[in-house]
Protein backbone atom coordinates (compact mmCIF):
# COMPACT_ATOMS: atom_id res chain seq x y z
CA UNK A 1 80.97 140.59 121.86
CA UNK A 2 83.26 139.63 119.07
CA UNK A 3 84.27 142.84 117.22
CA UNK A 4 86.51 141.49 114.70
CA UNK A 5 87.03 139.10 111.75
CA UNK A 6 90.68 138.03 111.62
CA UNK A 7 92.66 136.67 108.66
CA UNK A 8 95.75 134.51 109.57
CA UNK A 9 98.79 135.82 107.91
CA UNK A 10 101.02 133.74 110.02
CA UNK A 11 100.41 131.33 113.06
CA UNK A 12 97.88 129.30 114.34
CA UNK A 13 94.82 129.89 116.52
CA UNK A 14 91.90 128.18 117.91
CA UNK A 15 88.38 128.73 118.74
CA UNK A 16 86.46 126.96 121.53
CA UNK A 17 83.70 127.21 123.97
CA UNK A 18 83.41 126.05 127.64
CA UNK A 19 80.79 123.22 128.17
CA UNK A 20 78.68 123.06 131.15
CA UNK A 21 81.34 121.29 133.26
CA UNK A 22 83.74 124.01 132.36
CA UNK A 23 85.92 121.79 129.98
CA UNK A 24 87.10 123.39 126.57
CA UNK A 25 85.51 122.17 123.48
CA UNK A 26 87.60 123.19 120.27
CA UNK A 27 85.36 124.17 117.30
CA UNK A 28 88.09 125.22 114.94
CA UNK A 29 92.01 125.50 114.19
CA UNK A 30 92.73 128.39 112.14
CA UNK A 31 96.01 128.56 110.33
CA UNK A 32 97.77 130.80 107.53
CA UNK A 33 94.97 131.60 105.05
CA UNK A 34 92.15 130.98 107.26
CA UNK A 35 89.69 133.53 108.89
CA UNK A 36 88.64 133.21 112.67
CA UNK A 37 86.00 135.07 114.40
CA UNK A 38 82.52 134.24 116.42
CA UNK A 39 80.41 134.78 113.07
CA UNK A 40 77.09 135.11 114.92
CA UNK A 41 78.44 137.52 117.72
CA UNK A 42 80.15 139.65 114.86
CA UNK A 43 77.46 139.93 112.56
CA UNK A 44 74.42 140.01 114.90
CA UNK A 45 76.40 142.15 117.27
CA UNK A 46 75.66 140.12 120.43
CA UNK A 47 77.44 138.54 123.13
CA UNK A 48 79.78 135.73 122.38
CA UNK A 49 80.34 132.34 123.88
CA UNK A 50 83.11 131.63 121.95
CA UNK A 51 86.83 132.21 122.94
CA UNK A 52 89.79 132.75 120.38
CA UNK A 53 93.27 132.09 121.28
CA UNK A 54 96.57 132.19 119.43
CA UNK A 55 98.71 129.08 119.84
CA UNK A 56 101.75 130.60 118.07
CA UNK A 57 102.72 134.10 117.61
CA UNK A 58 100.52 135.20 114.79
CA UNK A 59 100.51 137.99 112.22
CA UNK A 60 96.81 138.65 111.52
CA UNK A 61 94.85 141.19 109.49
CA UNK A 62 91.34 142.01 110.73
CA UNK A 63 88.15 143.72 110.17
CA UNK A 64 86.07 145.49 112.58
CA UNK A 65 82.19 145.34 111.89
CA UNK A 66 82.11 149.07 110.82
CA UNK A 67 85.09 148.81 108.46
CA UNK A 68 83.79 145.80 106.89
CA UNK A 69 80.45 147.18 106.01
CA UNK A 70 82.02 150.24 104.77
CA UNK A 71 84.44 148.14 102.48
CA UNK A 72 81.21 146.03 101.17
CA UNK A 73 79.39 149.15 100.33
CA UNK A 74 82.22 150.86 98.48
CA UNK A 75 83.69 147.82 96.88
CA UNK A 76 80.89 145.32 95.92
CA UNK A 77 83.35 142.83 94.65
CA UNK A 78 84.35 141.86 98.04
CA UNK A 79 80.57 140.93 98.76
CA UNK A 80 81.27 138.02 96.57
CA UNK A 81 84.54 137.27 98.14
CA UNK A 82 83.08 137.19 101.45
CA UNK A 83 80.07 135.02 100.43
CA UNK A 84 82.55 132.47 99.17
CA UNK A 85 84.33 132.67 102.46
CA UNK A 86 80.85 131.89 104.39
CA UNK A 87 80.24 128.94 101.92
CA UNK A 88 83.80 127.44 102.66
CA UNK A 89 83.03 127.76 106.15
CA UNK A 90 79.74 126.27 106.11
CA UNK A 91 81.18 123.29 103.78
CA UNK A 92 83.95 122.75 106.52
CA UNK A 93 81.47 123.04 109.37
CA UNK A 94 79.04 120.47 107.78
CA UNK A 95 81.77 118.05 107.00
CA UNK A 96 83.12 118.34 110.45
CA UNK A 97 79.44 117.65 111.95
CA UNK A 98 78.98 114.60 109.77
CA UNK A 99 82.49 113.23 110.78
CA UNK A 100 81.70 113.91 114.49
CA UNK A 101 78.38 112.19 114.14
CA UNK A 102 78.83 109.29 112.00
CA UNK A 103 82.48 108.34 112.05
CA UNK A 104 84.53 106.06 114.36
CA UNK A 105 87.39 107.65 116.11
CA UNK A 106 90.13 106.05 113.69
CA UNK A 107 88.53 107.47 110.70
CA UNK A 108 87.98 110.82 112.13
CA UNK A 109 91.77 111.10 113.13
CA UNK A 110 92.82 109.98 109.73
CA UNK A 111 90.42 112.54 108.10
CA UNK A 112 91.74 115.16 110.50
CA UNK A 113 95.36 114.53 109.44
CA UNK A 114 94.40 114.45 105.68
CA UNK A 115 92.62 117.83 106.02
CA UNK A 116 94.97 119.58 108.33
CA UNK A 117 98.46 117.99 107.83
CA UNK A 118 100.31 120.83 109.54
CA UNK A 119 98.20 121.06 112.70
CA UNK A 120 99.33 117.90 114.67
CA UNK A 121 103.02 119.32 114.95
CA UNK A 122 101.59 122.71 116.02
CA UNK A 123 99.27 121.99 118.55
CA UNK A 124 99.01 119.68 121.59
CA UNK A 125 97.51 116.50 121.31
CA UNK A 126 94.75 117.05 123.79
CA UNK A 127 93.63 119.99 121.64
CA UNK A 128 93.05 117.40 118.65
CA UNK A 129 91.37 115.12 121.01
CA UNK A 130 88.87 117.88 121.89
CA UNK A 131 88.35 118.97 118.32
CA UNK A 132 87.67 115.14 117.45
CA UNK A 133 85.26 114.90 120.56
CA UNK A 134 87.21 112.14 122.02
CA UNK A 135 89.50 111.84 125.18
CA UNK A 136 93.15 112.73 125.07
CA UNK A 137 93.58 108.92 126.29
CA UNK A 138 91.58 107.62 123.51
CA UNK A 139 93.29 109.46 121.00
CA UNK A 140 96.56 108.09 122.40
CA UNK A 141 95.14 104.62 121.87
CA UNK A 142 94.00 105.48 118.11
CA UNK A 143 97.61 106.78 117.65
CA UNK A 144 99.37 103.75 118.93
CA UNK A 145 97.05 101.52 116.85
CA UNK A 146 98.24 103.69 113.76
CA UNK A 147 101.77 103.21 114.54
CA UNK A 148 101.50 99.46 114.64
CA UNK A 149 99.87 99.52 111.19
CA UNK A 150 102.41 101.43 109.46
C-alpha cells in the first residue's frame, strides 16, 4: 500500500509498474516541484501495483494519509491546492495518453524533450524509451535521425 504523497524538493524519481513479462513500464518522472505517489493506493488505502524509485539523491517532503486528512480538515485552503494538483496531474496524464496512442515516435520524443528538457540528462535512455512506449533500440534510431537533421 502506498502510505505517502511525496513532493520532490530536489532530485529525480520515477514511477513504474511491471508488465506481464516482468518488464518495467515507466509511468512518470518526477523532478523538482512535482508530487509522486500511487494516487489510487494512497487515497483508497488498497495495495499498490506501482513502484516508486529515486534516480538521484532526493530531498523530499511527504504527507501520510492521516496527516493529509488532518491538514485538509484544519486548513481548508489546502483543499483547493490539492484539487489543483490533481487537475494538473490529470491534464499531464491525458496528454501523455494521447501522445502514446496518436503520435509517431519522433513526435513523442520531441514532445517529451519540449515538456521535460532536464530529464534526458538525468536518466538513462532506456527509461525514456519505456516512458515513450518504444524500445531503447528504436529510440536510438530516432535520436540518430534527429542528430542528422540538426
